[in-house]
Coordinates of C-alpha atoms and ligand atoms in Angstrom, one line a residue:
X1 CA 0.0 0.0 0.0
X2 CA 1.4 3.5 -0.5
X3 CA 2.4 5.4 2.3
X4 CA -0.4 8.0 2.1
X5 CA -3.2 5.1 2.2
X6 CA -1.5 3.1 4.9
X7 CA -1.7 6.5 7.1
X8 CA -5.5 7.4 6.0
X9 CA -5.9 3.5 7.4
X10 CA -4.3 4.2 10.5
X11 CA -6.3 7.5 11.1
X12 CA -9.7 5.4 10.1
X13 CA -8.7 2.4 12.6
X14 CA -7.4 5.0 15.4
X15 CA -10.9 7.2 15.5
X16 CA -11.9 6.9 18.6
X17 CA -8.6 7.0 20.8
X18 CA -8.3 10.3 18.3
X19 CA -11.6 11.4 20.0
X20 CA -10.7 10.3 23.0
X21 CA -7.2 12.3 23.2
X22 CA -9.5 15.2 21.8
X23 CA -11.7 15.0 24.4
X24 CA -9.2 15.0 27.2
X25 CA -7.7 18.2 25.5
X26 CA -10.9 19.8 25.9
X27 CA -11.6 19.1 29.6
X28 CA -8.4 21.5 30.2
X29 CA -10.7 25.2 30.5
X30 CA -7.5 27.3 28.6
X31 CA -9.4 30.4 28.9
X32 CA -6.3 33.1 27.6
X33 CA -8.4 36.7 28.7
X34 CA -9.5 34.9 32.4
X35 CA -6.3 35.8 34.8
X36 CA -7.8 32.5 37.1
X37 CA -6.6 30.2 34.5
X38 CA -3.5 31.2 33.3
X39 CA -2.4 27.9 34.7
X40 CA -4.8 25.8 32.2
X41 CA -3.9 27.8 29.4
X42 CA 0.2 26.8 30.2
X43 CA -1.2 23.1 30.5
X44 CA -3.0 23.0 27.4
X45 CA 0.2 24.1 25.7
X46 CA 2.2 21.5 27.6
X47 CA -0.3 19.0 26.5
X48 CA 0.2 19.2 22.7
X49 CA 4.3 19.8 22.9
X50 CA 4.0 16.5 24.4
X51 CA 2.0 15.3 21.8
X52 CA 4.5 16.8 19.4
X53 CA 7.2 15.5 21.1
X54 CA 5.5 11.6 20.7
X55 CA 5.3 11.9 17.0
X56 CA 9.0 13.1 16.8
X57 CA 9.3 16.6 16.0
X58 CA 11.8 18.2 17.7
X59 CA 13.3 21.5 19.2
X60 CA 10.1 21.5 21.6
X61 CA 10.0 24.7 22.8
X62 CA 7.3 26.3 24.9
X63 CA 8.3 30.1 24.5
X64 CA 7.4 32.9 26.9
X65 CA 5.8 36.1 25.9
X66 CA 4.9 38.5 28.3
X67 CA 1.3 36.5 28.5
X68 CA 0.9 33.2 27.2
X69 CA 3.6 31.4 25.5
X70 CA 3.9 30.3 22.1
X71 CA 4.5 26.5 21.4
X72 CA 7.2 26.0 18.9
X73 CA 8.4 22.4 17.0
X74 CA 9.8 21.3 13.8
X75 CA 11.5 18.5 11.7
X76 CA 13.5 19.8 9.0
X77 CA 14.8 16.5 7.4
X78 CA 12.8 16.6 3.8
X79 CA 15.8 18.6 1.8
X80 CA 14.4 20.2 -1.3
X81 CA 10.4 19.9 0.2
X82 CA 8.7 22.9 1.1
X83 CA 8.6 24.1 4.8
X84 CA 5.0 24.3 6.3
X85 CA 4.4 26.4 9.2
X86 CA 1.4 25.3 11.1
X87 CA -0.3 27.4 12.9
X88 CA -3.1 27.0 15.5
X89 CA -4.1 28.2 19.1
X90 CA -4.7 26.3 21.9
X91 CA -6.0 29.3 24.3
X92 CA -10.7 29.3 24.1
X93 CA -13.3 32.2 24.7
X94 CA -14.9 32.6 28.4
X95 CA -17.5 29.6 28.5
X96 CA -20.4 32.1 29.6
X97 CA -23.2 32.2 29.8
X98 CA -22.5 29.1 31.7
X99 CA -26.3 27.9 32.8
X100 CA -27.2 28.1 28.6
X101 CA -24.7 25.0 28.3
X102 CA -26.8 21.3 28.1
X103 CA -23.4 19.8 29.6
X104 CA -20.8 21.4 31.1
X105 CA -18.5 23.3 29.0
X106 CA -15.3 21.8 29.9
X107 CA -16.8 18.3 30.3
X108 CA -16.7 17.1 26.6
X109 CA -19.5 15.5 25.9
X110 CA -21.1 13.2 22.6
X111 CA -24.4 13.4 21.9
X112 CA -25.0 12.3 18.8
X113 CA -22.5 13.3 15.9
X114 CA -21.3 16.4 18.0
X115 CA -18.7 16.6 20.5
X116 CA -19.7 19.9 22.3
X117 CA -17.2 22.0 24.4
X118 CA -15.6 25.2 24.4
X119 CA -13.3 25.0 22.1
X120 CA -14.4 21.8 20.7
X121 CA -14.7 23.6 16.6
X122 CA -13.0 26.9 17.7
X123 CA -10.3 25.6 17.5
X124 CA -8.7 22.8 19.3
X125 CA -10.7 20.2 17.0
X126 CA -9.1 21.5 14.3
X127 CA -5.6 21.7 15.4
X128 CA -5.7 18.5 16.8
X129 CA -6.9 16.8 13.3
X130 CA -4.0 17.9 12.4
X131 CA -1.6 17.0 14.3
X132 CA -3.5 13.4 14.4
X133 CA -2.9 13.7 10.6
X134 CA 1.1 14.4 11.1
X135 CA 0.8 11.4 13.6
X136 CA -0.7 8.1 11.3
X137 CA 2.0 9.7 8.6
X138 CA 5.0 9.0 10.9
X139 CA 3.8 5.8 11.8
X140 CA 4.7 4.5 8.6
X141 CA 7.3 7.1 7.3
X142 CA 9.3 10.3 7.3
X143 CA 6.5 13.5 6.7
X144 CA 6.8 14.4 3.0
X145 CA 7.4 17.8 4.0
X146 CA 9.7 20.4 6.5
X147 CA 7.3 21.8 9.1
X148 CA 7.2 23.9 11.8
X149 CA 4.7 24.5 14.1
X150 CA 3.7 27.9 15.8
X151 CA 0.7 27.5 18.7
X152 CA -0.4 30.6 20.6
X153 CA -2.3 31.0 23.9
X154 CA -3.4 34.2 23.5
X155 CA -5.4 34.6 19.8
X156 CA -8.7 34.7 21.8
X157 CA -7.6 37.7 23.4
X158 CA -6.1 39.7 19.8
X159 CA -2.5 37.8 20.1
X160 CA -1.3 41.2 22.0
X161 CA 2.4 39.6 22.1
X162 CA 2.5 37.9 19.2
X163 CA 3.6 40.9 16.5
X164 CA 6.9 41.2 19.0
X165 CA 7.2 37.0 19.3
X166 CA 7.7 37.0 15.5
X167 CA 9.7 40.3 15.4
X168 CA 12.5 38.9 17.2
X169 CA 12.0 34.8 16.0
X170 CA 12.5 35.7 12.2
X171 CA 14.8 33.2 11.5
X172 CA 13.1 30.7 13.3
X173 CA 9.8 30.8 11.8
X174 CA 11.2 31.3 8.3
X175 CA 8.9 28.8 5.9
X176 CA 7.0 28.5 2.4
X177 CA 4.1 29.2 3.5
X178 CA 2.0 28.9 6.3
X179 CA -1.3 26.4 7.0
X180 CA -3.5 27.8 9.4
X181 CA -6.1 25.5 10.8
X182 CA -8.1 28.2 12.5
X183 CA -10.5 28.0 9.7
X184 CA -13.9 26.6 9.0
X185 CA -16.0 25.5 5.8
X186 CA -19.2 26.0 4.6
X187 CA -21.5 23.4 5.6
X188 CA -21.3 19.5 6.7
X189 CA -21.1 18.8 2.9
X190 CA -19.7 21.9 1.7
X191 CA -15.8 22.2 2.0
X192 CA -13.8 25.3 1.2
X193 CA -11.0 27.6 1.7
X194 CA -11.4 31.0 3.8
X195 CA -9.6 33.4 1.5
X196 CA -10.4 36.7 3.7
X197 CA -10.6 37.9 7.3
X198 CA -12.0 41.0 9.0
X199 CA -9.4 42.6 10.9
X200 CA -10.6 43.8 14.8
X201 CA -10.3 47.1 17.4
X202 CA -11.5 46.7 20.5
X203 CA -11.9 49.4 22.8
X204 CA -13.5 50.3 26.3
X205 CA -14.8 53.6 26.7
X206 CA -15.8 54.5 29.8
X207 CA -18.2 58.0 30.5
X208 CA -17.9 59.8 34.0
X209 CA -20.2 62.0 35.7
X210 CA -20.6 62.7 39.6
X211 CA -17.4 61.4 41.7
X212 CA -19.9 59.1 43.3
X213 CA -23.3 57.7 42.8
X214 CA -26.3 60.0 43.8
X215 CA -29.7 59.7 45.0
X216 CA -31.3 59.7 41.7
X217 CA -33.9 62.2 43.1
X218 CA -32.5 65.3 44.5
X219 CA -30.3 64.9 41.4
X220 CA -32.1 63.2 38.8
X221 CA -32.7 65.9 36.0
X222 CA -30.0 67.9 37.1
X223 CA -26.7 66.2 36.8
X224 CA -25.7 64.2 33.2
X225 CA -26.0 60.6 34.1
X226 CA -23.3 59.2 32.3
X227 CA -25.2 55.7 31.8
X228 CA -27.8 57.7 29.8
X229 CA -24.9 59.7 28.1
X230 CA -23.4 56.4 27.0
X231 CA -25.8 55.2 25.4
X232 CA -26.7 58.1 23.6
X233 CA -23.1 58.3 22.2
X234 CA -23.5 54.6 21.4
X235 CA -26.8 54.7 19.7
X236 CA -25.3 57.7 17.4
X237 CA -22.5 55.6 16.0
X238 CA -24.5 54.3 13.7
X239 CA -26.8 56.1 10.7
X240 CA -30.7 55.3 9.9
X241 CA -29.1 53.4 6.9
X242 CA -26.9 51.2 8.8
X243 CA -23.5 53.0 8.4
X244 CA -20.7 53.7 11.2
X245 CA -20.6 57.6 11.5
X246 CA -17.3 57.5 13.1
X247 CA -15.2 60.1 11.0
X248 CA -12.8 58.6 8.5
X249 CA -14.0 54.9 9.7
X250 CA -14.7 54.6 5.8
X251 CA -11.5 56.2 4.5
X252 CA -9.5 53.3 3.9
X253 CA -12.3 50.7 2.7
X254 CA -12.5 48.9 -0.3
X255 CA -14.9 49.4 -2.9
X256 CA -16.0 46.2 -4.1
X257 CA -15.7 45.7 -7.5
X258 CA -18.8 43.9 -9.7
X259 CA -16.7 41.0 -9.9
X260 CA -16.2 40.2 -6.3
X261 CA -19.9 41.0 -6.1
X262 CA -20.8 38.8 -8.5
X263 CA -18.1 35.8 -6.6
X264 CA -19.9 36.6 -2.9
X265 CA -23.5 36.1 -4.7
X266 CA -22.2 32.5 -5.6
X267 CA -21.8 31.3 -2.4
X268 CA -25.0 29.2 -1.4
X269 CA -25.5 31.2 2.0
X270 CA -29.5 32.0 1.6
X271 CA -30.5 34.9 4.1
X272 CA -33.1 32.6 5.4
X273 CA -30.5 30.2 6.6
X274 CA -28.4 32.9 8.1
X275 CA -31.3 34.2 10.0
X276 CA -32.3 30.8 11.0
X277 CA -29.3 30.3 13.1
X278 CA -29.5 33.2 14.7
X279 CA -32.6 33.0 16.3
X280 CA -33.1 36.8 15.8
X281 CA -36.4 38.1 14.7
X282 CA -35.2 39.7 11.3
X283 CA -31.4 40.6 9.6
X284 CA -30.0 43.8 9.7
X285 CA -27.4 45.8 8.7
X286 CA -25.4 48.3 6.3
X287 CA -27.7 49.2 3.3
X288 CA -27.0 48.5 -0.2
X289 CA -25.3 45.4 0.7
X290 CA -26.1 42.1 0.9
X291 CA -25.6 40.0 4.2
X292 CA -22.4 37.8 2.8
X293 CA -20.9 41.2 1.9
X294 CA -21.9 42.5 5.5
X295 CA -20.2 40.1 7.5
X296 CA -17.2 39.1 4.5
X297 CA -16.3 42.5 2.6
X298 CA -17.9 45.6 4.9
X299 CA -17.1 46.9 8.3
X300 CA -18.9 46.9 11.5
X301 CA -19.2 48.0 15.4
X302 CA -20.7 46.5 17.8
X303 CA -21.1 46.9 22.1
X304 CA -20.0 43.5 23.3
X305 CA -20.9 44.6 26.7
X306 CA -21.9 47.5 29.0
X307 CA -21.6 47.6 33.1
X308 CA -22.8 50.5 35.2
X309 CA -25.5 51.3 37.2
X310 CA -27.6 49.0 39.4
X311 CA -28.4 45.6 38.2
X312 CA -29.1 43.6 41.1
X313 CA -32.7 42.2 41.3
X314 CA -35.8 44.1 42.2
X315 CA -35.0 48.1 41.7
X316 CA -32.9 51.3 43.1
X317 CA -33.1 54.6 42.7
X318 CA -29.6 55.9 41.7
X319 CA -27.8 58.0 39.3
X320 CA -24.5 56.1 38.8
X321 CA -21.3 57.6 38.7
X322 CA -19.7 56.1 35.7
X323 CA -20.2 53.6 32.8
X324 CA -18.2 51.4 30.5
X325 CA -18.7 49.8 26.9
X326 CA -16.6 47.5 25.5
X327 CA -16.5 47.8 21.7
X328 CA -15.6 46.4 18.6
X329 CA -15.3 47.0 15.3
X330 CA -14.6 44.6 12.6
X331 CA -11.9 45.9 9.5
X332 CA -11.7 45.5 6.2
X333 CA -8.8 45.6 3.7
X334 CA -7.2 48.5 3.7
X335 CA -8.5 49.5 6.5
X336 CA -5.4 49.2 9.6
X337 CA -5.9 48.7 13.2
X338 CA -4.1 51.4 14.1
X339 CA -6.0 54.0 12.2
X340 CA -9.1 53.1 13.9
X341 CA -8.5 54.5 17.6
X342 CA -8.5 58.5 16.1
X343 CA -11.6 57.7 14.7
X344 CA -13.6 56.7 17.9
X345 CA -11.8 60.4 19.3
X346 CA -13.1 62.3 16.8
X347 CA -16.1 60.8 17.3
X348 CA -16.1 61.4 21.0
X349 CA -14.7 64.8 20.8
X350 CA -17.5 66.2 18.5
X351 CA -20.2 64.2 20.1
X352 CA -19.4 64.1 23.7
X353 CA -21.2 66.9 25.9
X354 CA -18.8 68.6 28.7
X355 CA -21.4 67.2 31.2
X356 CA -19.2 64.4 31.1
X357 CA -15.8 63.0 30.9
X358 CA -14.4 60.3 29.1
X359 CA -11.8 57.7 28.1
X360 CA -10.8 55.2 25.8
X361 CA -8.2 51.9 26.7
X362 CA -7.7 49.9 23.1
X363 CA -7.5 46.2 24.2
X364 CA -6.9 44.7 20.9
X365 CA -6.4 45.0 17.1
X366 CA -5.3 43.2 14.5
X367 CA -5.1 44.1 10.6
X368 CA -7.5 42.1 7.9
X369 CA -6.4 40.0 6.0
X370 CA -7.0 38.9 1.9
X371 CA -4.7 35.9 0.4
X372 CA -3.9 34.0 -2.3
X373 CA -6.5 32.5 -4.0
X374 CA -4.2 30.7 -6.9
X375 CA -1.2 29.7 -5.3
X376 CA 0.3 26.5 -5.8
X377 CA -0.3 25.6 -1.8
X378 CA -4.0 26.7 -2.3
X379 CA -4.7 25.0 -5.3
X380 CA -3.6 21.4 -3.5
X381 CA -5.8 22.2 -0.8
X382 CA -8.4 22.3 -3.1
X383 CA -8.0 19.4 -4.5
X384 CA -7.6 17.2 -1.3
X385 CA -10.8 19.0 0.2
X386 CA -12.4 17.8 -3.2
X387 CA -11.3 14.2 -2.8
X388 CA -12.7 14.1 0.9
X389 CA -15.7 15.9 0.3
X390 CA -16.4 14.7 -3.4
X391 CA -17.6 18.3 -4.3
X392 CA -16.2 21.0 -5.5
X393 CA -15.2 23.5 -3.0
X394 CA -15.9 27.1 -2.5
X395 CA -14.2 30.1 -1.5
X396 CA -15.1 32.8 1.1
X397 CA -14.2 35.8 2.3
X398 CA -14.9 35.5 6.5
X399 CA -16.3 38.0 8.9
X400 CA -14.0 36.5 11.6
X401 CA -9.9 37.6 13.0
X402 CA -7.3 35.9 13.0
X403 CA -4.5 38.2 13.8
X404 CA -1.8 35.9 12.8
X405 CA -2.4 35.8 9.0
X406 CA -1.9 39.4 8.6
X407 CA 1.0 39.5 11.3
X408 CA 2.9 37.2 9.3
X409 CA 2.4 38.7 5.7
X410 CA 4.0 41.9 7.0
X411 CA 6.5 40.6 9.1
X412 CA 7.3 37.7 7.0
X413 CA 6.2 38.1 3.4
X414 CA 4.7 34.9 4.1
X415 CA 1.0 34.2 3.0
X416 CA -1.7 31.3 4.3
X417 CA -3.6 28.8 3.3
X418 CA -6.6 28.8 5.5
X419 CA -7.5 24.8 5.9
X420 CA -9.7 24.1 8.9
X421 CA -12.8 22.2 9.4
X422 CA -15.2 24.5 11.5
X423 CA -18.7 25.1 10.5
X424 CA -20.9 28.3 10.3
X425 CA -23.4 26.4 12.8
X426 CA -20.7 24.8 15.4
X427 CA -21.8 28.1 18.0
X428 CA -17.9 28.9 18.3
X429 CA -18.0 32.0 21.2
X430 CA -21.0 30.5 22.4
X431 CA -23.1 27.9 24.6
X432 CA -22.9 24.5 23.4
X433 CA -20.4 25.3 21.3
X434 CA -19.7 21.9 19.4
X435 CA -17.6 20.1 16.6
X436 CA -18.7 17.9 14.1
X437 CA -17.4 14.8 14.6
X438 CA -17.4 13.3 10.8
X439 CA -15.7 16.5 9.8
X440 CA -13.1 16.0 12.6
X441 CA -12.1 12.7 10.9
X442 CA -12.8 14.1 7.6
X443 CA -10.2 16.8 8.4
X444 CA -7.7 14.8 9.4
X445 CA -7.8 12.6 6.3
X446 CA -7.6 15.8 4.5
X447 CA -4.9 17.2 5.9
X448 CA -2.7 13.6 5.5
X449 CA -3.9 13.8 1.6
X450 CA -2.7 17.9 1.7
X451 CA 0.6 17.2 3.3
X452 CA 1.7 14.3 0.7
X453 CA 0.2 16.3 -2.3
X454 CA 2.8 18.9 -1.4
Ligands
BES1 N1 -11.4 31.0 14.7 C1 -11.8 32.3 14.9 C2 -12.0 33.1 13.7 C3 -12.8 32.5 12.6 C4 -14.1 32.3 12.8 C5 -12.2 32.1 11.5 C6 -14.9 31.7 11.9 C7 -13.0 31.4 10.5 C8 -14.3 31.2 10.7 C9 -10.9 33.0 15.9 O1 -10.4 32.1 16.9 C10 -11.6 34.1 16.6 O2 -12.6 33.9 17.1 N2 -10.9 35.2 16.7 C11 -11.4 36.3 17.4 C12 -10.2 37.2 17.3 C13 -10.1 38.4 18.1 C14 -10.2 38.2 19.5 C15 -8.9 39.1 17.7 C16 -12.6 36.9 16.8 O3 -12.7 36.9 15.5 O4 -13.4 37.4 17.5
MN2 MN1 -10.0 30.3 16.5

């Protein structure tokens, strides 16, 4: 038997134990932004170096950043074969709202053809298929190709440290090209390649009015109350039509041209189904475009969350002192992260009234990202996707970050295929948050046919 098809048997007869290993990966709660489990974050990159280790890549390294480190391997014994860079990350989103989980969120549980956990599709499933991949190939043989692989703890929080980790690890992380399985397809039977990403600023502004809270009747009516103030300033960044009225938040966007109109249109993604998993009551958003070019090719801002004020049961009667709102906005090409924070101050310094004060801290950003569609490495994944699948797959352009794939463009002049397994209705950020378990084994039989077609 040729070596590919001996190791697409050995991922077929080793299923479950791959499950299984998955599973126990997922019971670890790596949650990069909560300071409480810094400690299962470490241990989550611990547990794949070791897994690394076992399939006998070498130069282990588990790197410290000023957060969480960055898990770094390689074998570099194919002379005259590409080098892959791999990149994944094994840090998850905050489970919450906890009591909206059916099981636990760091108990990985099966029901039916799901496996649901945090982090089950987003993206430890995915990273895992492949290194299960890399696994049933060196059970029979050398890997076809150099790689190298790069796994960060701390893309759920904007990968803050990462821009300086590859600054000063050029040489280190120098490679053809770089497969990053932080990606998703279409639908169960609809695989593809994600040949876009929105980049992200995130921000918490935070309005001030009285030094402390106040009896909100003696001073209701007189004083600004900075909750109300907030919101106001909130509810005026965006037009009737839909638009971000931030100054210069457009400056830098893209037009898109008929053609990538026409591309987007192809992509089966009905409204109806996009609404449906939702929940919502109706779809929204900029108009003049449709939804795939809202969430793939346009802009947006959104409040993630808002705290002030009294929110305890039952009801009191006070004017609160201060209030906060975290927002985001998601980029578009060529729109940069670092452009975006004088925006929100113009904003605030023509819209904000002196009955308050207020400030901005920037948590995150990262640039958007467009690559290759017709590269040589893009074109294979095509095919092995077509293989697995039997279909032919589709691109998309995806309203998601991924700071990495940007980061490494610039710093590198490296560009990414985006090969992952992830699907529009896995719930990735949210409760039950799940990964589909054919596509799990589907993906890793993909990724053994990608690597040997290289
Ligand atoms: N894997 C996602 C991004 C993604 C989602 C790619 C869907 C393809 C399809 C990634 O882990 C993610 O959620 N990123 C954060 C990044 C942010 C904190 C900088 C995001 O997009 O909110
Ligand atoms: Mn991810």
């Amino acid at each position: 038997m040729p070596l590919m098809d001996e190791a697409i048997a050995f991922a077929h007869e080793n299923r479950e134990s791959a499950l299984n290993e998955l599973i126990e990966l997922l019971a670890i709660p790596s949650v990069s932004t909560l300071p409480e489990h810094a400690g299962d974050v470490l241990r989550a990159g611990e547990w794949l170096a070791e897994r690394l280790r076992a399939l006998g890549m070498e130069n282990i390294d588990i790197m410290p950043t000023p957060g969480h480190p960055v898990v770094y391997a390689d074998w570099l014994h194919a002379p005259g074969k590409p080098t892959v860079l791999v990149y994944g990350h094994y840090d998850v989103q905050p489970a919450d709202p906890f009591d909206e989980w059916d099981t636990p969120p760091f108990e990985p549980t099966v029901r039916g053809d799901n496996l649901y956990a945090r982090g089950a599709s987003d993206m430890k499933g995915q990273i895992f298929a492949q290194i299960k991949a890399l696994e049933a190939i060196t059970k029979h043989g050398d890997p076809p190709v150099n790689i190298k692989y790069m796994l960060e703890g701390e893309e759920e929080v904007g990968s803050p440290n990462l821009g300086e980790f590859v600054r000063a690890n050029k040489e280190l992380l120098q490679c053809d090209f770089v497969l990053n399985c932080d990606s998703g397809i279409q639908g169960p039977e609809l695989p593809g390649i994600v040949c876009g990403l929105r980049g992200l600023a995130y921000f918490e502004l935070e309005v001030r009015g009285p030094d402390h809270d106040l009896h909100s009747g003696f001073f209701g009516g007189s004083i600004r109350n900075p909750l109300n103030e907030l919101c106001r300033l909130i509810a005026g960044m965006h037009d009737a039509q839909g638009h971000v009225t931030l100054p210069g938040f457009y400056d830098r966007v893209k037009t898109l041209s008929e053609d990538e109109r026409v591309d987007l249109a192809k992509l089966p993604h009905p409204d109806s189904d996009h609404l449906a998993m939702t929940g919502s009551p109706a779809l929204w958003g900029e108009a003049g475009y449709t939804t795939i070019e809202r969430t793939g090719a346009r802009p947006a801002l959104d409040v993630n969350g808002i705290i002030g004020g009294f929110t305890g049961d039952g009801s009191k009667t006070v004017l609160p002192s201060k209030a906060m709102a975290k927002i985001s906005m998601r980029l578009v090409p060529d729109q940069r992260g670092d452009d975006i924070r004088a925006c929100l101050e113009a904003y605030l310094q023509a819209n904000a009234p002196d009955t308050v004060t207020w400030e901005i801290r920037e948590l995150a950003h990262g640039d958007p990202a467009i690559t290759d569609r017709d590269s040589e490495p893009v074109r294979k994944a095509i095919e092995a996707l077509k293989t697995v699948w039997g279909v032919e797959p589709v691109f998309k352009r995806e309203g998601g970050s991924i700071p990495v794939v940007s980061l490494l463009q610039q710093e590198l002049g490296v560009d990414t295929v985006m090969l992952g397994f992830a699907l529009p209705t896995d719930g990735i950020h949210g409760p039950n948050e799940k990964q589909y378990i054919p596509n799990f084994y589907r993906g890793i039989e993909t990724y053994i046919r990608y690597l040997y077609s290289l």
